[in-house]
Amino acid sequence: MLLLQFLCCLISVVILGGLDFNLKQEMLFLRLCSTRAAEESPRPRSQVSRSSKAGLQFPVGRIARFLKAGKYAQRVGAGAPVYLSAVLEYLAAEVLELAGNAARDNKKSRIVPRHIQLAVRNDEELSKLLGAVTIANGGVLPNIHQTLLPKKVGKGKGEIGSASQEF
């Protein structure tokens, strides 16, 4: 590296025709010849992904590629894949949190499709969003229709009629 700097200095002296040059050229000459210039020169930085710039875990570059390849529009803005990644990451985190709670309620340490189904169907907004979605191996929500339940026997003063069946 030092040899390269020396050669640059020598070439600049030869090109400029000796040491008679103005202040601007002198500054350039000193910059080329000094060893501090090499130390201060910016090192090639490692590449920083758009996901890490945005503070996301979901891949912004991959979503941008899918948006472009999917022909949703002729052009895709720079912010669109970042925004879409953030929305998808939020939805995934929300579903995973609720599914984790459902797994813990069932005393399980592993989230299975049944827990995701319970989480989605018990949440009003997620159920509306994923209303037409079928989750494989999700099962159904436990529900017994009110007409199939036995009628309660009322023994209070305020009740007019009694139940047809007594248990």
Short mmCIF file of C-alpha atoms in Angstrom, two decimals, residues 61-166:
data_model
loop_
_atom_site.label_atom_id
_atom_site.label_comp_id
_atom_site.label_asym_id
_atom_site.label_seq_id
_atom_site.Cartn_x
_atom_site.Cartn_y
_atom_site.Cartn_z
CA GLY A 61 -35.67 -7.51 -0.95
CA ARG A 62 -37.53 -10.76 -1.50
CA ILE A 63 -40.91 -9.05 -1.20
CA ALA A 64 -39.75 -6.39 -3.66
CA ARG A 65 -38.75 -9.14 -6.08
CA PHE A 66 -42.14 -10.82 -5.70
CA LEU A 67 -43.95 -7.53 -6.28
CA LYS A 68 -41.98 -6.91 -9.46
CA ALA A 69 -42.30 -10.47 -10.75
CA GLY A 70 -46.01 -10.66 -9.92
CA LYS A 71 -46.91 -7.89 -12.37
CA TYR A 72 -49.18 -6.16 -9.86
CA ALA A 73 -48.14 -2.85 -11.39
CA GLN A 74 -45.73 -1.59 -14.03
CA ARG A 75 -43.55 0.07 -11.42
CA VAL A 76 -42.98 -0.59 -7.73
CA GLY A 77 -41.95 2.24 -5.41
CA ALA A 78 -39.05 1.97 -3.00
CA GLY A 79 -41.25 2.21 0.08
CA ALA A 80 -43.90 -0.31 -0.98
CA PRO A 81 -41.96 -3.51 -0.15
CA VAL A 82 -40.81 -2.04 3.17
CA TYR A 83 -44.38 -1.18 4.15
CA LEU A 84 -45.68 -4.56 3.02
CA SER A 85 -42.92 -6.33 4.97
CA ALA A 86 -43.83 -4.38 8.10
CA VAL A 87 -47.51 -5.26 7.75
CA LEU A 88 -46.79 -8.95 7.17
CA GLU A 89 -44.39 -9.05 10.10
CA TYR A 90 -46.98 -7.44 12.37
CA LEU A 91 -49.69 -9.90 11.32
CA ALA A 92 -47.37 -12.87 11.78
CA ALA A 93 -46.34 -11.65 15.24
CA GLU A 94 -49.98 -11.15 16.23
CA VAL A 95 -51.03 -14.63 15.09
CA LEU A 96 -47.98 -16.26 16.72
CA GLU A 97 -48.61 -14.49 20.02
CA LEU A 98 -52.25 -15.58 20.13
CA ALA A 99 -51.37 -19.11 19.01
CA GLY A 100 -48.69 -19.29 21.70
CA ASN A 101 -51.27 -18.28 24.29
CA ALA A 102 -53.64 -20.98 22.99
CA ALA A 103 -50.86 -23.58 23.19
CA ARG A 104 -50.02 -22.53 26.74
CA ASP A 105 -53.72 -22.73 27.72
CA ASN A 106 -53.74 -26.32 26.44
CA LYS A 107 -50.52 -27.03 28.37
CA LYS A 108 -48.50 -27.63 25.20
CA SER A 109 -45.06 -26.28 24.38
CA ARG A 110 -45.38 -26.58 20.59
CA ILE A 111 -47.72 -24.55 18.38
CA VAL A 112 -49.72 -26.79 16.05
CA PRO A 113 -52.31 -25.80 13.42
CA ARG A 114 -55.09 -26.35 15.98
CA HIS A 115 -53.67 -23.56 18.14
CA ILE A 116 -53.46 -21.22 15.14
CA GLN A 117 -57.09 -22.03 14.30
CA LEU A 118 -58.21 -21.32 17.87
CA ALA A 119 -56.21 -18.09 17.95
CA VAL A 120 -57.56 -16.78 14.65
CA ARG A 121 -61.20 -17.74 15.22
CA ASN A 122 -61.34 -16.37 18.77
CA ASP A 123 -59.97 -12.98 17.71
CA GLU A 124 -62.66 -10.82 16.12
CA GLU A 125 -60.45 -8.87 13.70
CA LEU A 126 -58.33 -11.83 12.59
CA SER A 127 -61.46 -13.93 12.15
CA LYS A 128 -62.91 -11.25 9.89
CA LEU A 129 -59.66 -10.99 7.91
CA LEU A 130 -59.22 -14.75 7.54
CA GLY A 131 -62.91 -15.64 7.43
CA ALA A 132 -62.75 -17.51 4.12
CA VAL A 133 -59.46 -19.26 4.93
CA THR A 134 -59.34 -22.94 5.80
CA ILE A 135 -56.48 -23.94 8.08
CA ALA A 136 -55.44 -27.54 7.44
CA ASN A 137 -55.66 -29.76 10.55
CA GLY A 138 -57.17 -26.81 12.40
CA GLY A 139 -60.41 -28.46 13.46
CA VAL A 140 -63.45 -26.43 14.48
CA LEU A 141 -64.27 -24.22 17.41
CA PRO A 142 -65.96 -26.02 20.27
CA ASN A 143 -69.57 -24.87 20.16
CA ILE A 144 -72.86 -26.40 21.27
CA HIS A 145 -76.02 -24.74 19.99
CA GLN A 146 -78.25 -23.33 22.73
CA THR A 147 -81.28 -25.36 21.68
CA LEU A 148 -79.36 -28.58 22.22
CA LEU A 149 -78.44 -27.73 25.80
CA PRO A 150 -80.75 -28.90 28.58
CA LYS A 151 -82.96 -26.15 29.95
CA LYS A 152 -82.11 -24.87 33.40
CA VAL A 153 -84.57 -25.57 36.19
CA GLY A 154 -85.57 -22.34 37.88
CA LYS A 155 -86.51 -22.45 41.54
CA GLY A 156 -86.67 -18.71 42.08
CA LYS A 157 -89.80 -16.69 42.83
CA GLY A 158 -89.65 -14.59 39.70
CA GLU A 159 -89.90 -17.45 37.21
CA ILE A 160 -93.29 -18.13 35.70
CA GLY A 161 -92.75 -21.42 33.90
CA SER A 162 -90.75 -24.44 34.83
CA ALA A 163 -88.54 -26.67 32.72
CA SER A 164 -90.07 -29.56 30.86
CA GLN A 165 -87.40 -31.93 32.06
CA GLU A 166 -85.89 -32.16 35.46
#
